Amino acid sequence: MQQRTLMAALVASAVAALAAPAGQAAAPTTALTASPTAATAPTLAACDGPHETVLARTQGFDARALWLDGGRATWPGVEPGGSFKLYYAAAAGISAARGATVGGADGALSLALVETALPARFRYAGDGVVLALTEADRARLPSLLAKQLVLVQENQDGTVRDATALQVPGALDDIYAAAEGANDLGASIGKGGTTFKLWAPTAQRVSVCLFDSGSGKPKSITGMRADAKTGIWSANLRGNLSGGYYKYVVDVVAPRTGLVRNVVTDPYSVSLAADSARSYIADLADPRLAPPGWNKDAPPPSVKAQPDMSIYELHVRDFSINDQSVSVANRGKYTAFRESGSNGMKHLAMLARAGVTDVHLLPVYDLGSVPEKGCVAPVVHGAPDSDQQQKIVSANAQQDCYNWGYDPWHFNAPEGSYSTDASDGARRIVELREMVMALHKTGLRVGTDVVYNHTYRGGQHERSVLDRIVPGYYHRLNLKGDIEQSTCCFNTATENRMMAKLMIDSAELWTRHYHIDSFRFDLMGHQPRAAMVALQARVNKAAGRHVNLIGEGWNFGEVADGVRFVQASQLSLNGSGIGTFSDRARDAVRGGGAGDSGAQMIAQQGFVNGLVYDANAGAGLRPVADLMKAADMVRVGLAGSLRSYRMQVHTGEVRELQSIVYGGNQPAGYASEPGEVVNYVENHDNQTLYDINAFKLPLSTTSADRARVQMLAAAVNAFSQGVAYYHAGFEILRSKSMDRNSFESGDWFNRLDWTYQDNYFGTGLPPEADNGKDYALIQPLLANRALKPTPLDIAFARDTFRDLLRIRASSSLFRMRSAEDVRQRLHFLNTGPLQVATVVAARLDGAGYPGAGFRTVAYFINVDKVAQTVVASSEAGRAYKLHPVHAAPEAGDKRAAEARFDAASGSFTIPARTAVVFVE
């Protein structure tokens, strides 16, 4: 069925259903009973009203106390004394000034001091009083949680000594634990009609509004009923309402505001109207939403185990917005991937043939920062070192069509700006599926970047969804009750049952309904390991096979070092099979760290860009031991950062990788198995490698050598045990004109050129907000035309990268399955205090190993500006020859064919700045 016909059919179905008499909300066996409030029931006008109406304003309180469960609370930092009372008010009018008596309350409950240890989940709160309700009052708590609650410590005369609100997750998770088992939140279409379900246990009233379209007037409003066991509100309406739209009207107490009436979309929305104005009603199993062949779509069978993955990280808009071979209407859209004859798709097909297994798309869920209607594409111009370009881009950042997408609004709905018609809730579903099918057909599995660790907005902001339905629950709070923002935005609390459920349900939806093969989790270390393990089981079941999970396991912020829970971080995920990005070899290869700025970016050279052996003007004199230490860390990466792997370090000692120190206080080896490590030297974050090398390589370095240096880094990645991960454009020397954070730098600074003529170095100073402090360093580099690669340099890098992929794909020895395999079969050559410090080398033993392809593989990476000879007496007498990829007429790096092996001495001569593989 053509898409336009499909849309018409869905709309007709919705109109027919809405024409029938509206059904009444289905009454559950038991219902929550909220006390009457001053607020009257919402009318139809509320459906199109403001996102927030304050029905009764409150004084507002910090939330310095925490519910531990459905009857106990802790108040950190408070000493015993006086009495403790829990005041409640349906209309949220409580006042509790110190030294005065409490006013505006409907009543109060007394709490008793109890001696008990805090549950592990809340130990981070620290010492304070623990208080408990009586058994009788405990039974009243569920209904009271829908009111304003203020915990007061009173003096003997009844005046206020201190007062605070309470953080609710502990109580809600205890009382409404049964909600975790619900499998039909959101809008569900069945034979009996269309059912709407929303978890809102603290709401006083919930109604659902129906609309015929994404922009028309509301059609109806129906009150919903809440189940006392789960806190889920539901309404069952007659007819199949597919193709229609809906919103909820929720009356709830927002702690800092008062009793509010929020008009809000569904957290479980599967699609939306333009600019996320309304939730879309759809059954994702409806065949009308399936492109032809969807039910037969399957990923290519290229990944048998996680180390088989070679990932290409790509942004949907970057892929085609600059590709003149793509139809104008499809540029920047999901549908660009359908055009198999475009330059971009030909490039992806080439990568797939060479050995890339997965495309990982930056977020494709509903984003909060990109206008889906009326976004602008500014005309940008200026000299190579001008600030004009960044001024134009920055002035339009809030209105343009670009953002990376780390700003989740609705986790389960496709982003509309990538659709050819954002106003049509069905179109984006169909087109995203078409994109997945096109990539699968090209030989590429499809992964996506997911950001469950934060939301775009929180509190009562118009683009906040979760917090306006269950205030204070879905986000992680500090000890004042404010939302933590260590991840940049409004941190979610996946340690809470229903936030973990939302994340797991969402991942299952993407797996089941969009055939997503793998996931990359942004800032995964902010989530509990237990939640990630549960998610792994769920997506595997949904797919009927293993779904690969990788993520950022950084350990920082309010959850650092397991203070709130066992994290899904690098060290804590050990043994889970879930992969984390390794910064060990990354930093050694690039030099310095991700947060470097100023002269440090120049001085801190890395293994491939000149440390010691090709010092730049700002590096100063460094001992050769520094280069050897960097080489050791590169070997850590080549060995998969495995805890138990043993190797000789530069001092001559033989050590397990977990006993080598990285970053001052971390073990260099942290993984149990190679599939738990993701190796990379560049991704969307920070400067591209080409740009960081513009700082670090001596200015005299030729453009041809700059391309070679980039491919040396690629070789480290290709030869490393574990998952190989590459940023789109890395293989064509991608530059962002030295932008260190291009998340909203527009198309201009994020372009890709699939004609291989330009890498866009020297296209203007990058946006001042993140780069301005370094303009004095950046400007002369951008003005230096000698630093810009030629088309020949770009072609060299492309073809050499292709060959490295082929070499990795040619033998399972680069992708070993277990730590034991690596321990037995990977042997580093040229180590210890007498090593040639500019060469890393290793032998891989293939005898009897499935898929090895060769009896032995030996690889060498010479980063030096001159040829080097490495003598490995253990290799004497072997029958090594160049890998067939190097010997092929179409080989990208002709210099590799100059490498020599002398069997009598076991010596290997490796040309300057070249990676070479020998086999027997």
mmCIF file of N, CA, C and O in Angstrom, residues 60-130:
data_model
loop_
_atom_site.group_PDB
_atom_site.id
_atom_site.type_symbol
_atom_site.label_atom_id
_atom_site.label_comp_id
_atom_site.label_asym_id
_atom_site.label_seq_id
_atom_site.Cartn_x
_atom_site.Cartn_y
_atom_site.Cartn_z
ATOM 1 N N GLY A 60 5.914 26.051 48.913
ATOM 2 C CA GLY A 60 7.069 25.362 48.330
ATOM 3 C C GLY A 60 8.076 24.988 49.392
ATOM 4 O O GLY A 60 8.410 25.799 50.260
ATOM 5 N N PHE A 61 8.520 23.762 49.346
ATOM 6 C CA PHE A 61 9.463 23.256 50.336
ATOM 7 C C PHE A 61 10.571 22.463 49.638
ATOM 8 O O PHE A 61 10.341 21.797 48.626
ATOM 9 N N ASP A 62 11.774 22.528 50.202
ATOM 10 C CA ASP A 62 12.795 21.571 49.804
ATOM 11 C C ASP A 62 12.323 20.179 50.199
ATOM 12 O O ASP A 62 11.556 20.023 51.158
ATOM 13 N N ALA A 63 12.825 19.171 49.481
ATOM 14 C CA ALA A 63 12.510 17.787 49.846
ATOM 15 C C ALA A 63 13.757 17.169 50.454
ATOM 16 O O ALA A 63 14.508 16.461 49.789
ATOM 17 N N ARG A 64 13.978 17.442 51.730
ATOM 18 C CA ARG A 64 15.184 16.973 52.415
ATOM 19 C C ARG A 64 14.972 15.658 53.146
ATOM 20 O O ARG A 64 15.906 15.101 53.710
ATOM 21 N N ALA A 65 13.762 15.172 53.170
ATOM 22 C CA ALA A 65 13.459 13.863 53.748
ATOM 23 C C ALA A 65 13.117 12.888 52.630
ATOM 24 O O ALA A 65 12.697 13.293 51.541
ATOM 25 N N LEU A 66 13.309 11.615 52.903
ATOM 26 C CA LEU A 66 13.074 10.593 51.883
ATOM 27 C C LEU A 66 12.221 9.472 52.449
ATOM 28 O O LEU A 66 12.510 8.953 53.547
ATOM 29 N N TRP A 67 11.179 9.096 51.726
ATOM 30 C CA TRP A 67 10.465 7.880 52.072
ATOM 31 C C TRP A 67 11.392 6.690 51.799
ATOM 32 O O TRP A 67 11.983 6.577 50.726
ATOM 33 N N LEU A 68 11.491 5.801 52.778
ATOM 34 C CA LEU A 68 12.269 4.580 52.607
ATOM 35 C C LEU A 68 11.411 3.451 52.044
ATOM 36 O O LEU A 68 11.900 2.578 51.343
ATOM 37 N N ASP A 69 10.127 3.475 52.393
ATOM 38 C CA ASP A 69 9.168 2.486 51.916
ATOM 39 C C ASP A 69 7.782 3.049 52.172
ATOM 40 O O ASP A 69 7.633 4.273 52.304
ATOM 41 N N GLY A 70 6.781 2.180 52.270
ATOM 42 C CA GLY A 70 5.410 2.660 52.433
ATOM 43 C C GLY A 70 5.033 3.022 53.844
ATOM 44 O O GLY A 70 3.829 3.175 54.137
ATOM 45 N N GLY A 71 6.003 3.212 54.730
ATOM 46 C CA GLY A 71 5.648 3.598 56.091
ATOM 47 C C GLY A 71 6.781 4.232 56.868
ATOM 48 O O GLY A 71 6.565 4.736 57.972
ATOM 49 N N ARG A 72 7.985 4.232 56.315
ATOM 50 C CA ARG A 72 9.135 4.805 57.021
ATOM 51 C C ARG A 72 9.803 5.880 56.169
ATOM 52 O O ARG A 72 9.815 5.795 54.929
ATOM 53 N N ALA A 73 10.371 6.861 56.867
ATOM 54 C CA ALA A 73 11.077 7.949 56.191
ATOM 55 C C ALA A 73 12.339 8.277 56.966
ATOM 56 O O ALA A 73 12.433 8.012 58.164
ATOM 57 N N THR A 74 13.312 8.841 56.268
ATOM 58 C CA THR A 74 14.512 9.332 56.937
ATOM 59 C C THR A 74 14.659 10.814 56.640
ATOM 60 O O THR A 74 14.309 11.292 55.543
ATOM 61 N N TRP A 75 15.166 11.534 57.627
ATOM 62 C CA TRP A 75 15.408 12.972 57.478
ATOM 63 C C TRP A 75 16.883 13.191 57.793
ATOM 64 O O TRP A 75 17.281 13.355 58.944
ATOM 65 N N PRO A 76 17.738 13.188 56.792
ATOM 66 C CA PRO A 76 19.177 13.299 57.031
ATOM 67 C C PRO A 76 19.541 14.625 57.691
ATOM 68 O O PRO A 76 18.955 15.679 57.403
ATOM 69 N N GLY A 77 20.535 14.548 58.575
ATOM 70 C CA GLY A 77 21.075 15.751 59.188
ATOM 71 C C GLY A 77 20.253 16.316 60.326
ATOM 72 O O GLY A 77 20.619 17.344 60.905
ATOM 73 N N VAL A 78 19.166 15.681 60.668
ATOM 74 C CA VAL A 78 18.290 16.184 61.729
ATOM 75 C C VAL A 78 18.514 15.377 63.001
ATOM 76 O O VAL A 78 18.610 14.144 62.964
ATOM 77 N N GLU A 79 18.610 16.057 64.111
ATOM 78 C CA GLU A 79 18.763 15.407 65.403
ATOM 79 C C GLU A 79 17.398 15.153 66.024
ATOM 80 O O GLU A 79 16.441 15.902 65.786
ATOM 81 N N PRO A 80 17.275 14.094 66.830
ATOM 82 C CA PRO A 80 16.008 13.860 67.532
ATOM 83 C C PRO A 80 15.695 15.035 68.458
ATOM 84 O O PRO A 80 16.580 15.741 68.915
ATOM 85 N N GLY A 81 14.436 15.204 68.742
ATOM 86 C CA GLY A 81 14.008 16.282 69.610
ATOM 87 C C GLY A 81 12.645 16.789 69.200
ATOM 88 O O GLY A 81 12.326 16.844 68.004
ATOM 89 N N GLY A 82 11.820 17.129 70.164
ATOM 90 C CA GLY A 82 10.474 17.571 69.847
ATOM 91 C C GLY A 82 9.645 16.416 69.301
ATOM 92 O O GLY A 82 9.858 15.255 69.645
ATOM 93 N N SER A 83 8.725 16.726 68.425
ATOM 94 C CA SER A 83 7.871 15.697 67.826
ATOM 95 C C SER A 83 7.880 15.861 66.317
ATOM 96 O O SER A 83 8.205 16.933 65.788
ATOM 97 N N PHE A 84 7.485 14.779 65.625
ATOM 98 C CA PHE A 84 7.474 14.783 64.168
ATOM 99 C C PHE A 84 6.061 14.482 63.682
ATOM 100 O O PHE A 84 5.444 13.497 64.126
ATOM 101 N N LYS A 85 5.576 15.319 62.794
ATOM 102 C CA LYS A 85 4.230 15.135 62.256
ATOM 103 C C LYS A 85 4.246 15.270 60.741
ATOM 104 O O LYS A 85 5.019 16.056 60.181
ATOM 105 N N LEU A 86 3.361 14.500 60.128
ATOM 106 C CA LEU A 86 3.196 14.533 58.675
ATOM 107 C C LEU A 86 1.892 15.247 58.372
ATOM 108 O O LEU A 86 0.810 14.708 58.608
ATOM 109 N N TYR A 87 1.994 16.483 57.892
ATOM 110 C CA TYR A 87 0.803 17.274 57.562
ATOM 111 C C TYR A 87 0.414 17.024 56.109
ATOM 112 O O TYR A 87 1.270 16.826 55.238
ATOM 113 N N TYR A 88 -0.879 17.067 55.843
ATOM 114 C CA TYR A 88 -1.371 16.834 54.482
ATOM 115 C C TYR A 88 -2.453 17.842 54.126
ATOM 116 O O TYR A 88 -3.170 18.340 54.990
ATOM 117 N N ALA A 89 -2.513 18.147 52.818
ATOM 118 C CA ALA A 89 -3.524 19.095 52.328
ATOM 119 C C ALA A 89 -3.800 18.782 50.865
ATOM 120 O O ALA A 89 -2.878 18.782 50.047
ATOM 121 N N ALA A 90 -5.056 18.506 50.537
ATOM 122 C CA ALA A 90 -5.421 18.177 49.162
ATOM 123 C C ALA A 90 -5.179 19.351 48.227
ATOM 124 O O ALA A 90 -4.807 19.168 47.064
ATOM 125 N N ALA A 91 -5.400 20.553 48.724
ATOM 126 C CA ALA A 91 -5.248 21.731 47.868
ATOM 127 C C ALA A 91 -3.877 22.368 47.989
ATOM 128 O O ALA A 91 -3.662 23.488 47.500
ATOM 129 N N ALA A 92 -2.944 21.689 48.655
ATOM 130 C CA ALA A 92 -1.539 22.093 48.690
ATOM 131 C C ALA A 92 -1.329 23.478 49.269
ATOM 132 O O ALA A 92 -0.497 24.232 48.791
ATOM 133 N N GLY A 93 -2.028 23.782 50.334
ATOM 134 C CA GLY A 93 -1.919 25.123 50.901
ATOM 135 C C GLY A 93 -1.175 25.199 52.205
ATOM 136 O O GLY A 93 -1.348 26.153 52.974
ATOM 137 N N ILE A 94 -0.335 24.233 52.494
ATOM 138 C CA ILE A 94 0.350 24.182 53.789
ATOM 139 C C ILE A 94 1.398 25.288 53.897
ATOM 140 O O ILE A 94 2.182 25.517 52.976
ATOM 141 N N SER A 95 1.420 25.957 55.047
ATOM 142 C CA SER A 95 2.489 26.890 55.381
ATOM 143 C C SER A 95 3.122 26.398 56.676
ATOM 144 O O SER A 95 2.430 25.927 57.574
ATOM 145 N N ALA A 96 4.446 26.517 56.771
ATOM 146 C CA ALA A 96 5.147 25.994 57.950
ATOM 147 C C ALA A 96 6.405 26.818 58.182
ATOM 148 O O ALA A 96 7.524 26.329 58.020
ATOM 149 N N ALA A 97 6.222 28.052 58.558
ATOM 150 C CA ALA A 97 7.353 28.931 58.824
ATOM 151 C C ALA A 97 7.961 28.603 60.185
ATOM 152 O O ALA A 97 7.243 28.280 61.138
ATOM 153 N N ARG A 98 9.264 28.675 60.273
ATOM 154 C CA ARG A 98 9.925 28.376 61.537
ATOM 155 C C ARG A 98 9.453 29.346 62.619
ATOM 156 O O ARG A 98 9.376 30.556 62.403
ATOM 157 N N GLY A 99 9.159 28.756 63.787
ATOM 158 C CA GLY A 99 8.713 29.559 64.909
ATOM 159 C C GLY A 99 7.219 29.803 64.928
ATOM 160 O O GLY A 99 6.681 30.272 65.927
ATOM 161 N N ALA A 100 6.530 29.474 63.827
ATOM 162 C CA ALA A 100 5.079 29.630 63.758
ATOM 163 C C ALA A 100 4.438 28.257 63.824
ATOM 164 O O ALA A 100 5.105 27.224 63.858
ATOM 165 N N THR A 101 3.110 28.235 63.874
ATOM 166 C CA THR A 101 2.408 26.957 63.804
ATOM 167 C C THR A 101 2.034 26.679 62.361
ATOM 168 O O THR A 101 1.949 27.580 61.525
ATOM 169 N N VAL A 102 1.822 25.404 62.068
ATOM 170 C CA VAL A 102 1.482 24.987 60.713
ATOM 171 C C VAL A 102 0.084 25.480 60.354
ATOM 172 O O VAL A 102 -0.848 25.387 61.159
ATOM 173 N N GLY A 103 -0.063 25.994 59.143
ATOM 174 C CA GLY A 103 -1.358 26.438 58.665
ATOM 175 C C GLY A 103 -1.702 25.790 57.340
ATOM 176 O O GLY A 103 -0.829 25.285 56.623
ATOM 177 N N GLY A 104 -2.980 25.803 56.994
ATOM 178 C CA GLY A 104 -3.429 25.356 55.679
ATOM 179 C C GLY A 104 -3.506 23.860 55.490
ATOM 180 O O GLY A 104 -3.743 23.394 54.366
ATOM 181 N N ALA A 105 -3.353 23.076 56.563
ATOM 182 C CA ALA A 105 -3.370 21.623 56.420
ATOM 183 C C ALA A 105 -4.769 21.075 56.654
ATOM 184 O O ALA A 105 -5.576 21.653 57.387
ATOM 185 N N ASP A 106 -5.046 19.933 56.040
ATOM 186 C CA ASP A 106 -6.306 19.235 56.276
ATOM 187 C C ASP A 106 -6.220 18.345 57.505
ATOM 188 O O ASP A 106 -7.241 17.935 58.059
ATOM 189 N N GLY A 107 -5.008 17.986 57.911
ATOM 190 C CA GLY A 107 -4.816 17.115 59.052
ATOM 191 C C GLY A 107 -3.365 16.736 59.177
ATOM 192 O O GLY A 107 -2.506 17.196 58.417
ATOM 193 N N ALA A 108 -3.079 15.881 60.171
ATOM 194 C CA ALA A 108 -1.688 15.474 60.400
ATOM 195 C C ALA A 108 -1.648 14.090 61.009
ATOM 196 O O ALA A 108 -2.578 13.655 61.689
ATOM 197 N N LEU A 109 -0.546 13.389 60.751
ATOM 198 C CA LEU A 109 -0.262 12.095 61.350
ATOM 199 C C LEU A 109 1.023 12.207 62.152
ATOM 200 O O LEU A 109 1.953 12.909 61.755
ATOM 201 N N SER A 110 1.097 11.496 63.243
ATOM 202 C CA SER A 110 2.303 11.492 64.055
ATOM 203 C C SER A 110 3.234 10.379 63.591
ATOM 204 O O SER A 110 2.794 9.312 63.168
ATOM 205 N N LEU A 111 4.518 10.620 63.675
ATOM 206 C CA LEU A 111 5.531 9.626 63.343
ATOM 207 C C LEU A 111 6.415 9.395 64.548
ATOM 208 O O LEU A 111 6.726 10.332 65.296
ATOM 209 N N ALA A 112 6.838 8.163 64.712
ATOM 210 C CA ALA A 112 7.683 7.799 65.848
ATOM 211 C C ALA A 112 9.110 7.579 65.384
ATOM 212 O O ALA A 112 9.360 7.097 64.270
ATOM 213 N N LEU A 113 10.051 7.940 66.251
ATOM 214 C CA LEU A 113 11.458 7.642 65.987
ATOM 215 C C LEU A 113 11.686 6.147 66.105
ATOM 216 O O LEU A 113 11.188 5.507 67.036
ATOM 217 N N VAL A 114 12.429 5.583 65.154
ATOM 218 C CA VAL A 114 12.760 4.161 65.225
ATOM 219 C C VAL A 114 14.254 3.993 65.004
ATOM 220 O O VAL A 114 14.899 4.804 64.336
ATOM 221 N N GLU A 115 14.793 2.953 65.598
ATOM 222 C CA GLU A 115 16.211 2.634 65.434
ATOM 223 C C GLU A 115 16.335 1.559 64.355
ATOM 224 O O GLU A 115 15.935 0.410 64.568
ATOM 225 N N THR A 116 16.838 1.919 63.206
ATOM 226 C CA THR A 116 17.002 0.949 62.127
ATOM 227 C C THR A 116 18.043 1.449 61.148
ATOM 228 O O THR A 116 18.202 2.668 60.973
ATOM 229 N N ALA A 117 18.735 0.538 60.524
ATOM 230 C CA ALA A 117 19.710 0.924 59.504
ATOM 231 C C ALA A 117 18.978 1.279 58.220
ATOM 232 O O ALA A 117 17.910 0.730 57.914
ATOM 233 N N LEU A 118 19.553 2.196 57.473
ATOM 234 C CA LEU A 118 18.957 2.572 56.201
ATOM 235 C C LEU A 118 19.096 1.429 55.204
ATOM 236 O O LEU A 118 20.137 0.745 55.172
ATOM 237 N N PRO A 119 18.089 1.183 54.383
ATOM 238 C CA PRO A 119 18.260 0.223 53.293
ATOM 239 C C PRO A 119 19.429 0.641 52.406
ATOM 240 O O PRO A 119 19.741 1.834 52.279
ATOM 241 N N ALA A 120 20.084 -0.338 51.781
ATOM 242 C CA ALA A 120 21.273 -0.059 50.968
ATOM 243 C C ALA A 120 21.003 1.026 49.939
ATOM 244 O O ALA A 120 21.872 1.864 49.655
ATOM 245 N N ARG A 121 19.815 1.022 49.387
ATOM 246 C CA ARG A 121 19.454 1.984 48.342
ATOM 247 C C ARG A 121 19.562 3.430 48.802
ATOM 248 O O ARG A 121 19.801 4.327 47.998
ATOM 249 N N PHE A 122 19.376 3.648 50.119
ATOM 250 C CA PHE A 122 19.321 5.025 50.623
ATOM 251 C C PHE A 122 20.478 5.377 51.559
ATOM 252 O O PHE A 122 20.452 6.426 52.202
ATOM 253 N N ARG A 123 21.492 4.542 51.605
ATOM 254 C CA ARG A 123 22.602 4.827 52.525
ATOM 255 C C ARG A 123 23.345 6.101 52.148
ATOM 256 O O ARG A 123 23.987 6.722 52.993
ATOM 257 N N TYR A 124 23.276 6.485 50.877
ATOM 258 C CA TYR A 124 23.944 7.717 50.461
ATOM 259 C C TYR A 124 23.404 8.931 51.204
ATOM 260 O O TYR A 124 24.073 9.972 51.295
ATOM 261 N N ALA A 125 22.192 8.830 51.747
ATOM 262 C CA ALA A 125 21.567 9.976 52.411
ATOM 263 C C ALA A 125 22.307 10.363 53.694
ATOM 264 O O ALA A 125 22.272 11.531 54.107
ATOM 265 N N GLY A 126 22.978 9.420 54.322
ATOM 266 C CA GLY A 126 23.740 9.740 55.525
ATOM 267 C C GLY A 126 22.895 9.676 56.780
ATOM 268 O O GLY A 126 21.723 9.282 56.779
ATOM 269 N N ASP A 127 23.511 10.090 57.883
ATOM 270 C CA ASP A 127 22.875 9.977 59.188
ATOM 271 C C ASP A 127 21.747 10.981 59.350
ATOM 272 O O ASP A 127 21.786 12.092 58.812
ATOM 273 N N GLY A 128 20.791 10.598 60.159
ATOM 274 C CA GLY A 128 19.648 11.450 60.481
ATOM 275 C C GLY A 128 18.649 10.635 61.264
ATOM 276 O O GLY A 128 18.953 9.537 61.741
ATOM 277 N N VAL A 129 17.458 11.147 61.380
ATOM 278 C CA VAL A 129 16.428 10.399 62.091
ATOM 279 C C VAL A 129 15.693 9.501 61.104
ATOM 280 O O VAL A 129 15.570 9.810 59.918
ATOM 281 N N VAL A 130 15.239 8.357 61.609
ATOM 282 C CA VAL A 130 14.350 7.482 60.851
ATOM 283 C C VAL A 130 13.014 7.478 61.569
ATOM 284 O O VAL A 130 12.951 7.273 62.789
#
